[in-house]
Amino acid sequence: MLNLYELEQLSAFARYGTLSKTAEELHISQPTLTRTMQHLEEEFGVSLFFHGKNRLALNETGQKAVEYADELLAAAKNAVAQVRQFDISKRTILVESCAPAPLWSLLPALSEQFPEKTISSRLTEIPAILSQVKDKTCEIGILPFPAEDDEVESIPLIREELSVCLPPDHSLAGQPSVTLEMLNGYNCLLKSDIGFWSDLCRKKMPASRFLVQTDDFEFRELAQTFTLPYFVTNLAVDMNFVNGRAVVPVSDEEANVTFYMIVRKGEAGYLKIAQRIAGLQGK
């Protein structure tokens, strides 16, 4: 029976070209490698090499054997990765969200409900979320709209409403609300890792330039020091850094969204958590 370790040696021999170089790279002795090549010929039942004086080289059949060996090695590597990933999935709940705010209440609720599991999350582009829920890449998806698909269920989770923080003397500070079109052309301070909100701002404000900050502390320092407008939402935990600015709601429909939890049908336990979170926000 073919041995994967011997196939690895055959593949390495094809890459390095000589027994001495292959043995050196694999940290084995040359006689050991020679015996492996002989054993492989016995297993295949055909000649794989040109046997010259003090030299071994692959013949055409040997080159074909290397192709199949590489395929088997790749399949074996993939099988190990898939089994490990399956084991992780049995112990992990992965949430893929289009924005960070829904995770602030959902992740603690999942940890409380499933203490035996690891809760993991990542921000993902909207078009990929539904497909990854359906193919079981993740257990839960968060979208800013319900998914119209017979394989999944959607339940309202939480609502997020965007506002812009403006200096008191800003020309728009006295408005009851503004649109992103009205803000277009004003340079703004923007946080990184805010999911689809970043794409929305750039799409609706093409004439604006954004000073993007990855560090939360630095963002707050700049927000208190500079006069650049910046965005907040109704879900912000700490609003102390607003510091006397005018907080003006953004009235665009796309800036006021209800997030939906997307799960495969039959996942009633997850849906109950979504109902609880939605109920808490409604109080």
PDB file of C-alpha atoms in Angstrom:
ATOM      1  CA  MET A   1       0.000   0.000   0.000  1.00  0.00           C
ATOM      2  CA  LEU A   2       1.229   3.477  -0.832  1.00  0.00           C
ATOM      3  CA  ASN A   3       2.685   5.390   2.075  1.00  0.00           C
ATOM      4  CA  LEU A   4       2.103   9.170   2.261  1.00  0.00           C
ATOM      5  CA  TYR A   5       5.531   9.793   3.765  1.00  0.00           C
ATOM      6  CA  GLU A   6       7.152   7.908   0.869  1.00  0.00           C
ATOM      7  CA  LEU A   7       5.046   9.876  -1.605  1.00  0.00           C
ATOM      8  CA  GLU A   8       6.302  13.079   0.027  1.00  0.00           C
ATOM      9  CA  GLN A   9       9.860  11.885  -0.607  1.00  0.00           C
ATOM     10  CA  LEU A  10       9.021  11.151  -4.241  1.00  0.00           C
ATOM     11  CA  SER A  11       7.501  14.601  -4.674  1.00  0.00           C
ATOM     12  CA  ALA A  12      10.535  16.184  -3.031  1.00  0.00           C
ATOM     13  CA  PHE A  13      12.865  14.224  -5.323  1.00  0.00           C
ATOM     14  CA  ALA A  14      10.987  15.636  -8.317  1.00  0.00           C
ATOM     15  CA  ARG A  15      11.528  19.168  -6.955  1.00  0.00           C
ATOM     16  CA  TYR A  16      15.190  18.889  -5.972  1.00  0.00           C
ATOM     17  CA  GLY A  17      16.406  16.601  -8.768  1.00  0.00           C
ATOM     18  CA  THR A  18      19.075  14.580  -6.964  1.00  0.00           C
ATOM     19  CA  LEU A  19      19.105  12.074  -4.127  1.00  0.00           C
ATOM     20  CA  SER A  20      21.742  14.015  -2.213  1.00  0.00           C
ATOM     21  CA  LYS A  21      19.877  17.339  -2.355  1.00  0.00           C
ATOM     22  CA  THR A  22      16.554  15.681  -1.494  1.00  0.00           C
ATOM     23  CA  ALA A  23      18.055  13.818   1.455  1.00  0.00           C
ATOM     24  CA  GLU A  24      19.638  17.044   2.684  1.00  0.00           C
ATOM     25  CA  GLU A  25      16.362  18.987   2.445  1.00  0.00           C
ATOM     26  CA  LEU A  26      14.325  16.229   4.143  1.00  0.00           C
ATOM     27  CA  HIS A  27      16.972  15.617   6.830  1.00  0.00           C
ATOM     28  CA  ILE A  28      17.216  11.886   6.086  1.00  0.00           C
ATOM     29  CA  SER A  29      20.092   9.728   4.910  1.00  0.00           C
ATOM     30  CA  GLN A  30      20.651   9.077   1.218  1.00  0.00           C
ATOM     31  CA  PRO A  31      20.487   5.277   1.660  1.00  0.00           C
ATOM     32  CA  THR A  32      17.094   5.677   3.350  1.00  0.00           C
ATOM     33  CA  LEU A  33      15.861   7.747   0.425  1.00  0.00           C
ATOM     34  CA  THR A  34      17.205   5.207  -2.057  1.00  0.00           C
ATOM     35  CA  ARG A  35      15.314   2.403  -0.315  1.00  0.00           C
ATOM     36  CA  THR A  36      12.137   4.522  -0.470  1.00  0.00           C
ATOM     37  CA  MET A  37      12.495   4.947  -4.235  1.00  0.00           C
ATOM     38  CA  GLN A  38      13.023   1.200  -4.640  1.00  0.00           C
ATOM     39  CA  HIS A  39       9.984   0.433  -2.497  1.00  0.00           C
ATOM     40  CA  LEU A  40       7.828   2.834  -4.511  1.00  0.00           C
ATOM     41  CA  GLU A  41       8.798   1.050  -7.718  1.00  0.00           C
ATOM     42  CA  GLU A  42       7.747  -2.208  -6.084  1.00  0.00           C
ATOM     43  CA  GLU A  43       4.422  -0.726  -4.974  1.00  0.00           C
ATOM     44  CA  PHE A  44       3.616   0.718  -8.399  1.00  0.00           C
ATOM     45  CA  GLY A  45       4.895  -2.435 -10.089  1.00  0.00           C
ATOM     46  CA  VAL A  46       6.624  -0.452 -12.840  1.00  0.00           C
ATOM     47  CA  SER A  47       9.913   1.316 -13.389  1.00  0.00           C
ATOM     48  CA  LEU A  48       9.817   4.968 -12.276  1.00  0.00           C
ATOM     49  CA  PHE A  49      13.463   5.942 -12.835  1.00  0.00           C
ATOM     50  CA  PHE A  50      16.371   5.927 -15.177  1.00  0.00           C
ATOM     51  CA  HIS A  51      19.080   4.123 -13.228  1.00  0.00           C
ATOM     52  CA  GLY A  52      22.394   5.597 -14.292  1.00  0.00           C
ATOM     53  CA  LYS A  53      25.795   5.245 -12.715  1.00  0.00           C
ATOM     54  CA  ASN A  54      25.677   7.174  -9.432  1.00  0.00           C
ATOM     55  CA  ARG A  55      22.555   8.945 -10.649  1.00  0.00           C
ATOM     56  CA  LEU A  56      18.806   8.466 -10.489  1.00  0.00           C
ATOM     57  CA  ALA A  57      16.314  10.356 -12.643  1.00  0.00           C
ATOM     58  CA  LEU A  58      12.557  10.160 -13.149  1.00  0.00           C
ATOM     59  CA  ASN A  59      11.379   8.576 -16.370  1.00  0.00           C
ATOM     60  CA  GLU A  60       8.076   9.527 -18.031  1.00  0.00           C
ATOM     61  CA  THR A  61       6.125   7.040 -15.892  1.00  0.00           C
ATOM     62  CA  GLY A  62       7.832   8.366 -12.793  1.00  0.00           C
ATOM     63  CA  GLN A  63       6.788  11.909 -13.685  1.00  0.00           C
ATOM     64  CA  LYS A  64       3.184  10.723 -13.988  1.00  0.00           C
ATOM     65  CA  ALA A  65       3.543   9.007 -10.590  1.00  0.00           C
ATOM     66  CA  VAL A  66       4.689  12.321  -9.121  1.00  0.00           C
ATOM     67  CA  GLU A  67       1.562  14.041 -10.479  1.00  0.00           C
ATOM     68  CA  TYR A  68      -0.670  11.515  -8.760  1.00  0.00           C
ATOM     69  CA  ALA A  69       1.448  11.646  -5.616  1.00  0.00           C
ATOM     70  CA  ASP A  70       1.010  15.417  -5.436  1.00  0.00           C
ATOM     71  CA  GLU A  71      -2.759  15.014  -5.854  1.00  0.00           C
ATOM     72  CA  LEU A  72      -2.903  12.409  -3.062  1.00  0.00           C
ATOM     73  CA  LEU A  73      -0.778  14.566  -0.761  1.00  0.00           C
ATOM     74  CA  ALA A  74      -2.982  17.594  -1.395  1.00  0.00           C
ATOM     75  CA  ALA A  75      -6.118  15.508  -0.780  1.00  0.00           C
ATOM     76  CA  ALA A  76      -4.668  14.152   2.454  1.00  0.00           C
ATOM     77  CA  LYS A  77      -3.729  17.636   3.618  1.00  0.00           C
ATOM     78  CA  ASN A  78      -7.199  18.897   2.797  1.00  0.00           C
ATOM     79  CA  ALA A  79      -8.808  15.947   4.597  1.00  0.00           C
ATOM     80  CA  VAL A  80      -6.863  16.722   7.768  1.00  0.00           C
ATOM     81  CA  ALA A  81      -7.797  20.411   7.553  1.00  0.00           C
ATOM     82  CA  GLN A  82     -11.464  19.606   6.953  1.00  0.00           C
ATOM     83  CA  VAL A  83     -11.663  17.177   9.869  1.00  0.00           C
ATOM     84  CA  ARG A  84      -9.988  19.685  12.168  1.00  0.00           C
ATOM     85  CA  GLN A  85     -12.345  22.414  10.963  1.00  0.00           C
ATOM     86  CA  PHE A  86     -15.326  20.143  11.542  1.00  0.00           C
ATOM     87  CA  ASP A  87     -14.150  19.452  15.091  1.00  0.00           C
ATOM     88  CA  ILE A  88     -13.721  23.193  15.715  1.00  0.00           C
ATOM     89  CA  SER A  89     -17.193  23.873  14.299  1.00  0.00           C
ATOM     90  CA  LYS A  90     -18.731  21.432  16.761  1.00  0.00           C
ATOM     91  CA  ARG A  91     -17.230  23.466  19.599  1.00  0.00           C
ATOM     92  CA  THR A  92     -17.532  26.958  18.104  1.00  0.00           C
ATOM     93  CA  ILE A  93     -20.342  29.322  17.160  1.00  0.00           C
ATOM     94  CA  LEU A  94     -19.150  31.646  14.405  1.00  0.00           C
ATOM     95  CA  VAL A  95     -21.079  34.849  13.755  1.00  0.00           C
ATOM     96  CA  GLU A  96     -20.466  36.776  10.542  1.00  0.00           C
ATOM     97  CA  SER A  97     -21.833  40.303  10.691  1.00  0.00           C
ATOM     98  CA  CYS A  98     -22.029  43.243   8.295  1.00  0.00           C
ATOM     99  CA  ALA A  99     -21.473  45.697  11.198  1.00  0.00           C
ATOM    100  CA  PRO A 100     -20.003  45.610  14.713  1.00  0.00           C
ATOM    101  CA  ALA A 101     -22.886  47.012  16.798  1.00  0.00           C
ATOM    102  CA  PRO A 102     -25.177  43.935  16.673  1.00  0.00           C
ATOM    103  CA  LEU A 103     -22.315  41.873  18.086  1.00  0.00           C
ATOM    104  CA  TRP A 104     -22.138  43.957  21.259  1.00  0.00           C
ATOM    105  CA  SER A 105     -25.329  42.426  22.623  1.00  0.00           C
ATOM    106  CA  LEU A 106     -25.404  39.161  20.670  1.00  0.00           C
ATOM    107  CA  LEU A 107     -22.014  37.731  21.649  1.00  0.00           C
ATOM    108  CA  PRO A 108     -22.559  37.999  25.438  1.00  0.00           C
ATOM    109  CA  ALA A 109     -26.016  36.442  25.020  1.00  0.00           C
ATOM    110  CA  LEU A 110     -24.541  33.528  23.065  1.00  0.00           C
ATOM    111  CA  SER A 111     -21.820  33.023  25.682  1.00  0.00           C
ATOM    112  CA  GLU A 112     -24.448  32.902  28.401  1.00  0.00           C
ATOM    113  CA  GLN A 113     -26.686  30.501  26.480  1.00  0.00           C
ATOM    114  CA  PHE A 114     -23.860  28.215  25.273  1.00  0.00           C
ATOM    115  CA  PRO A 115     -21.113  28.325  27.955  1.00  0.00           C
ATOM    116  CA  GLU A 116     -19.556  25.105  26.653  1.00  0.00           C
ATOM    117  CA  LYS A 117     -18.815  26.625  23.239  1.00  0.00           C
ATOM    118  CA  THR A 118     -16.329  29.174  21.930  1.00  0.00           C
ATOM    119  CA  ILE A 119     -18.038  32.236  20.482  1.00  0.00           C
ATOM    120  CA  SER A 120     -16.240  33.781  17.522  1.00  0.00           C
ATOM    121  CA  SER A 121     -17.146  36.650  15.198  1.00  0.00           C
ATOM    122  CA  ARG A 122     -15.861  38.543  12.205  1.00  0.00           C
ATOM    123  CA  LEU A 123     -17.010  41.377   9.967  1.00  0.00           C
ATOM    124  CA  THR A 124     -17.889  40.146   6.489  1.00  0.00           C
ATOM    125  CA  GLU A 125     -19.043  41.733   3.249  1.00  0.00           C
ATOM    126  CA  ILE A 126     -22.836  41.651   2.881  1.00  0.00           C
ATOM    127  CA  PRO A 127     -22.952  39.531  -0.324  1.00  0.00           C
ATOM    128  CA  ALA A 128     -20.999  36.687   1.324  1.00  0.00           C
ATOM    129  CA  ILE A 129     -22.956  36.370   4.563  1.00  0.00           C
ATOM    130  CA  LEU A 130     -26.062  34.549   3.313  1.00  0.00           C
ATOM    131  CA  SER A 131     -24.097  31.983   1.311  1.00  0.00           C
ATOM    132  CA  GLN A 132     -21.806  31.271   4.250  1.00  0.00           C
ATOM    133  CA  VAL A 133     -24.766  30.663   6.558  1.00  0.00           C
ATOM    134  CA  LYS A 134     -26.284  28.299   3.989  1.00  0.00           C
ATOM    135  CA  ASP A 135     -23.091  26.308   3.378  1.00  0.00           C
ATOM    136  CA  LYS A 136     -22.431  26.078   7.154  1.00  0.00           C
ATOM    137  CA  THR A 137     -19.262  28.154   7.073  1.00  0.00           C
ATOM    138  CA  CYS A 138     -20.832  30.059   9.976  1.00  0.00           C
ATOM    139  CA  GLU A 139     -23.774  29.424  12.276  1.00  0.00           C
ATOM    140  CA  ILE A 140     -25.201  32.960  12.378  1.00  0.00           C
ATOM    141  CA  GLY A 141     -25.204  35.855   9.935  1.00  0.00           C
ATOM    142  CA  ILE A 142     -26.169  39.476  10.583  1.00  0.00           C
ATOM    143  CA  LEU A 143     -27.619  41.481   7.690  1.00  0.00           C
ATOM    144  CA  PRO A 144     -29.223  44.952   7.488  1.00  0.00           C
ATOM    145  CA  PHE A 145     -32.300  43.401   5.877  1.00  0.00           C
ATOM    146  CA  PRO A 146     -34.189  40.088   6.017  1.00  0.00           C
ATOM    147  CA  ALA A 147     -32.891  37.304   3.785  1.00  0.00           C
ATOM    148  CA  GLU A 148     -35.335  36.168   1.132  1.00  0.00           C
ATOM    149  CA  ASP A 149     -34.354  32.506   0.967  1.00  0.00           C
ATOM    150  CA  ASP A 150     -36.303  29.346   1.775  1.00  0.00           C
ATOM    151  CA  GLU A 151     -33.299  27.696   3.455  1.00  0.00           C
ATOM    152  CA  VAL A 152     -32.902  30.268   6.224  1.00  0.00           C
ATOM    153  CA  GLU A 153     -34.896  32.163   8.795  1.00  0.00           C
ATOM    154  CA  SER A 154     -34.594  35.890   9.502  1.00  0.00           C
ATOM    155  CA  ILE A 155     -35.608  37.586  12.714  1.00  0.00           C
ATOM    156  CA  PRO A 156     -35.248  41.273  13.648  1.00  0.00           C
ATOM    157  CA  LEU A 157     -32.400  41.690  16.098  1.00  0.00           C
ATOM    158  CA  ILE A 158     -31.597  45.324  16.798  1.00  0.00           C
ATOM    159  CA  ARG A 159     -31.976  48.759  15.191  1.00  0.00           C
ATOM    160  CA  GLU A 160     -29.109  51.165  14.615  1.00  0.00           C
ATOM    161  CA  GLU A 161     -29.593  54.820  13.706  1.00  0.00           C
ATOM    162  CA  LEU A 162     -26.769  57.008  12.463  1.00  0.00           C
ATOM    163  CA  SER A 163     -26.081  60.570  13.614  1.00  0.00           C
ATOM    164  CA  VAL A 164     -23.303  63.015  12.835  1.00  0.00           C
ATOM    165  CA  CYS A 165     -21.481  64.981  15.530  1.00  0.00           C
ATOM    166  CA  LEU A 166     -20.803  68.557  14.439  1.00  0.00           C
ATOM    167  CA  PRO A 167     -19.057  71.503  16.098  1.00  0.00           C
ATOM    168  CA  PRO A 168     -21.622  74.009  17.441  1.00  0.00           C
ATOM    169  CA  ASP A 169     -20.597  76.607  14.840  1.00  0.00           C
ATOM    170  CA  HIS A 170     -20.871  74.196  11.886  1.00  0.00           C
ATOM    171  CA  SER A 171     -23.267  75.365   9.164  1.00  0.00           C
ATOM    172  CA  LEU A 172     -25.381  72.197   9.575  1.00  0.00           C
ATOM    173  CA  ALA A 173     -25.343  72.080  13.377  1.00  0.00           C
ATOM    174  CA  GLY A 174     -28.756  73.705  13.723  1.00  0.00           C
ATOM    175  CA  GLN A 175     -30.538  71.360  11.333  1.00  0.00           C
ATOM    176  CA  PRO A 176     -33.106  68.918  12.798  1.00  0.00           C
ATOM    177  CA  SER A 177     -31.593  66.247  10.540  1.00  0.00           C
ATOM    178  CA  VAL A 178     -29.175  65.957   7.647  1.00  0.00           C
ATOM    179  CA  THR A 179     -28.601  63.651   4.708  1.00  0.00           C
ATOM    180  CA  LEU A 180     -25.314  62.156   3.623  1.00  0.00           C
ATOM    181  CA  GLU A 181     -25.657  64.212   0.450  1.00  0.00           C
ATOM    182  CA  MET A 182     -25.702  67.362   2.591  1.00  0.00           C
ATOM    183  CA  LEU A 183     -22.519  66.157   4.310  1.00  0.00           C
ATOM    184  CA  ASN A 184     -20.836  65.346   1.011  1.00  0.00           C
ATOM    185  CA  GLY A 185     -17.724  67.480   0.612  1.00  0.00           C
ATOM    186  CA  TYR A 186     -17.023  67.829   4.339  1.00  0.00           C
ATOM    187  CA  ASN A 187     -13.967  65.905   5.500  1.00  0.00           C
ATOM    188  CA  CYS A 188     -14.773  63.534   8.362  1.00  0.00           C
ATOM    189  CA  LEU A 189     -13.152  61.493  11.091  1.00  0.00           C
ATOM    190  CA  LEU A 190     -14.028  57.812  10.643  1.00  0.00           C
ATOM    191  CA  LYS A 191     -13.379  54.665  12.641  1.00  0.00           C
ATOM    192  CA  SER A 192     -12.086  51.548  10.948  1.00  0.00           C
ATOM    193  CA  ASP A 193     -13.768  48.154  11.273  1.00  0.00           C
ATOM    194  CA  ILE A 194     -17.311  49.510  11.076  1.00  0.00           C
ATOM    195  CA  GLY A 195     -18.464  47.116   8.394  1.00  0.00           C
ATOM    196  CA  PHE A 196     -20.870  48.279   5.723  1.00  0.00           C
ATOM    197  CA  TRP A 197     -21.138  51.773   7.315  1.00  0.00           C
ATOM    198  CA  SER A 198     -17.740  52.616   5.829  1.00  0.00           C
ATOM    199  CA  ASP A 199     -18.853  51.665   2.318  1.00  0.00           C
ATOM    200  CA  LEU A 200     -22.086  53.620   2.758  1.00  0.00           C
ATOM    201  CA  CYS A 201     -20.279  56.811   3.759  1.00  0.00           C
ATOM    202  CA  ARG A 202     -17.795  56.570   0.894  1.00  0.00           C
ATOM    203  CA  LYS A 203     -20.543  55.842  -1.622  1.00  0.00           C
ATOM    204  CA  LYS A 204     -22.813  58.676  -0.494  1.00  0.00           C
ATOM    205  CA  MET A 205     -20.008  61.161   0.180  1.00  0.00           C
ATOM    206  CA  PRO A 206     -17.632  60.805  -2.790  1.00  0.00           C
ATOM    207  CA  ALA A 207     -16.359  64.382  -2.476  1.00  0.00           C
ATOM    208  CA  SER A 208     -15.377  63.921   1.185  1.00  0.00           C
ATOM    209  CA  ARG A 209     -12.066  62.716   2.546  1.00  0.00           C
ATOM    210  CA  PHE A 210     -11.943  60.471   5.600  1.00  0.00           C
ATOM    211  CA  LEU A 211      -9.334  60.384   8.336  1.00  0.00           C
ATOM    212  CA  VAL A 212      -9.615  56.724   9.341  1.00  0.00           C
ATOM    213  CA  GLN A 213      -8.541  55.670  12.837  1.00  0.00           C
ATOM    214  CA  THR A 214      -7.951  52.066  13.881  1.00  0.00           C
ATOM    215  CA  ASP A 215      -7.327  52.761  17.572  1.00  0.00           C
ATOM    216  CA  ASP A 216     -10.363  53.631  19.695  1.00  0.00           C
ATOM    217  CA  PHE A 217      -8.376  55.797  22.119  1.00  0.00           C
ATOM    218  CA  GLU A 218      -6.800  57.800  19.285  1.00  0.00           C
ATOM    219  CA  PHE A 219     -10.208  58.265  17.676  1.00  0.00           C
ATOM    220  CA  ARG A 220     -11.601  59.727  20.893  1.00  0.00           C
ATOM    221  CA  GLU A 221      -8.604  62.000  21.325  1.00  0.00           C
ATOM    222  CA  LEU A 222      -8.965  63.349  17.800  1.00  0.00           C
ATOM    223  CA  ALA A 223     -12.735  63.712  18.236  1.00  0.00           C
ATOM    224  CA  GLN A 224     -12.165  65.940  21.257  1.00  0.00           C
ATOM    225  CA  THR A 225      -9.289  67.883  19.691  1.00  0.00           C
ATOM    226  CA  PHE A 226     -10.259  68.439  16.052  1.00  0.00           C
ATOM    227  CA  THR A 227     -13.349  70.037  14.540  1.00  0.00           C
ATOM    228  CA  LEU A 228     -13.863  67.312  11.930  1.00  0.00           C
ATOM    229  CA  PRO A 229     -17.380  65.844  11.858  1.00  0.00           C
ATOM    230  CA  TYR A 230     -17.687  62.189  12.885  1.00  0.00           C
ATOM    231  CA  PHE A 231     -20.471  59.640  13.172  1.00  0.00           C
ATOM    232  CA  VAL A 232     -22.103  57.979  16.169  1.00  0.00           C
ATOM    233  CA  THR A 233     -25.135  55.739  16.540  1.00  0.00           C
ATOM    234  CA  ASN A 234     -27.870  55.152  19.072  1.00  0.00           C
ATOM    235  CA  LEU A 235     -26.061  51.962  20.106  1.00  0.00           C
ATOM    236  CA  ALA A 236     -22.872  53.705  21.226  1.00  0.00           C
ATOM    237  CA  VAL A 237     -22.043  52.644  24.765  1.00  0.00           C
ATOM    238  CA  ASP A 238     -20.082  55.763  25.747  1.00  0.00           C
ATOM    239  CA  MET A 239     -21.015  59.202  24.425  1.00  0.00           C
ATOM    240  CA  ASN A 240     -18.834  61.239  26.800  1.00  0.00           C
ATOM    241  CA  PHE A 241     -16.376  62.096  24.028  1.00  0.00           C
ATOM    242  CA  VAL A 242     -19.109  63.978  22.112  1.00  0.00           C
ATOM    243  CA  ASN A 243     -18.137  66.862  24.367  1.00  0.00           C
ATOM    244  CA  GLY A 244     -20.753  69.520  23.637  1.00  0.00           C
ATOM    245  CA  ARG A 245     -21.102  68.872  19.910  1.00  0.00           C
ATOM    246  CA  ALA A 246     -24.405  68.984  18.079  1.00  0.00           C
ATOM    247  CA  VAL A 247     -25.607  65.420  17.469  1.00  0.00           C
ATOM    248  CA  VAL A 248     -27.720  65.593  14.312  1.00  0.00           C
ATOM    249  CA  PRO A 249     -29.635  62.532  13.031  1.00  0.00           C
ATOM    250  CA  VAL A 250     -28.872  61.330   9.516  1.00  0.00           C
ATOM    251  CA  SER A 251     -32.190  60.838   7.754  1.00  0.00           C
ATOM    252  CA  ASP A 252     -31.139  58.609   4.834  1.00  0.00           C
ATOM    253  CA  GLU A 253     -33.054  55.340   4.829  1.00  0.00           C
ATOM    254  CA  GLU A 254     -29.794  53.386   4.471  1.00  0.00           C
ATOM    255  CA  ALA A 255     -28.432  55.103   7.611  1.00  0.00           C
ATOM    256  CA  ASN A 256     -31.229  53.798   9.819  1.00  0.00           C
ATOM    257  CA  VAL A 257     -31.340  50.034   9.636  1.00  0.00           C
ATOM    258  CA  THR A 258     -32.794  47.063  11.440  1.00  0.00           C
ATOM    259  CA  PHE A 259     -30.327  44.213  11.638  1.00  0.00           C
ATOM    260  CA  TYR A 260     -31.598  40.688  11.167  1.00  0.00           C
ATOM    261  CA  MET A 261     -30.183  37.462  12.528  1.00  0.00           C
ATOM    262  CA  ILE A 262     -29.915  34.917   9.699  1.00  0.00           C
ATOM    263  CA  VAL A 263     -29.767  31.217  10.611  1.00  0.00           C
ATOM    264  CA  ARG A 264     -30.465  27.941   8.904  1.00  0.00           C
ATOM    265  CA  LYS A 265     -33.984  26.672   9.451  1.00  0.00           C
ATOM    266  CA  GLY A 266     -34.462  24.652  12.605  1.00  0.00           C
ATOM    267  CA  GLU A 267     -32.033  26.675  14.781  1.00  0.00           C
ATOM    268  CA  ALA A 268     -34.702  27.647  17.301  1.00  0.00           C
ATOM    269  CA  GLY A 269     -32.195  28.246  20.110  1.00  0.00           C
ATOM    270  CA  TYR A 270     -30.515  31.079  18.228  1.00  0.00           C
ATOM    271  CA  LEU A 271     -33.830  32.645  17.294  1.00  0.00           C
ATOM    272  CA  LYS A 272     -34.902  32.824  20.932  1.00  0.00           C
ATOM    273  CA  ILE A 273     -31.765  34.813  21.715  1.00  0.00           C
ATOM    274  CA  ALA A 274     -32.580  37.241  18.896  1.00  0.00           C
ATOM    275  CA  GLN A 275     -36.121  37.676  20.215  1.00  0.00           C
ATOM    276  CA  ARG A 276     -34.761  38.425  23.691  1.00  0.00           C
ATOM    277  CA  ILE A 277     -32.309  41.047  22.393  1.00  0.00           C
ATOM    278  CA  ALA A 278     -34.996  42.648  20.221  1.00  0.00           C
ATOM    279  CA  GLY A 279     -37.300  42.758  23.208  1.00  0.00           C
ATOM    280  CA  LEU A 280     -34.691  44.444  25.408  1.00  0.00           C
ATOM    281  CA  GLN A 281     -34.085  47.170  22.825  1.00  0.00           C
ATOM    282  CA  GLY A 282     -37.796  47.793  22.531  1.00  0.00           C
ATOM    283  CA  LYS A 283     -38.142  48.528  26.244  1.00  0.00           C
TER     284      LYS A 283
END
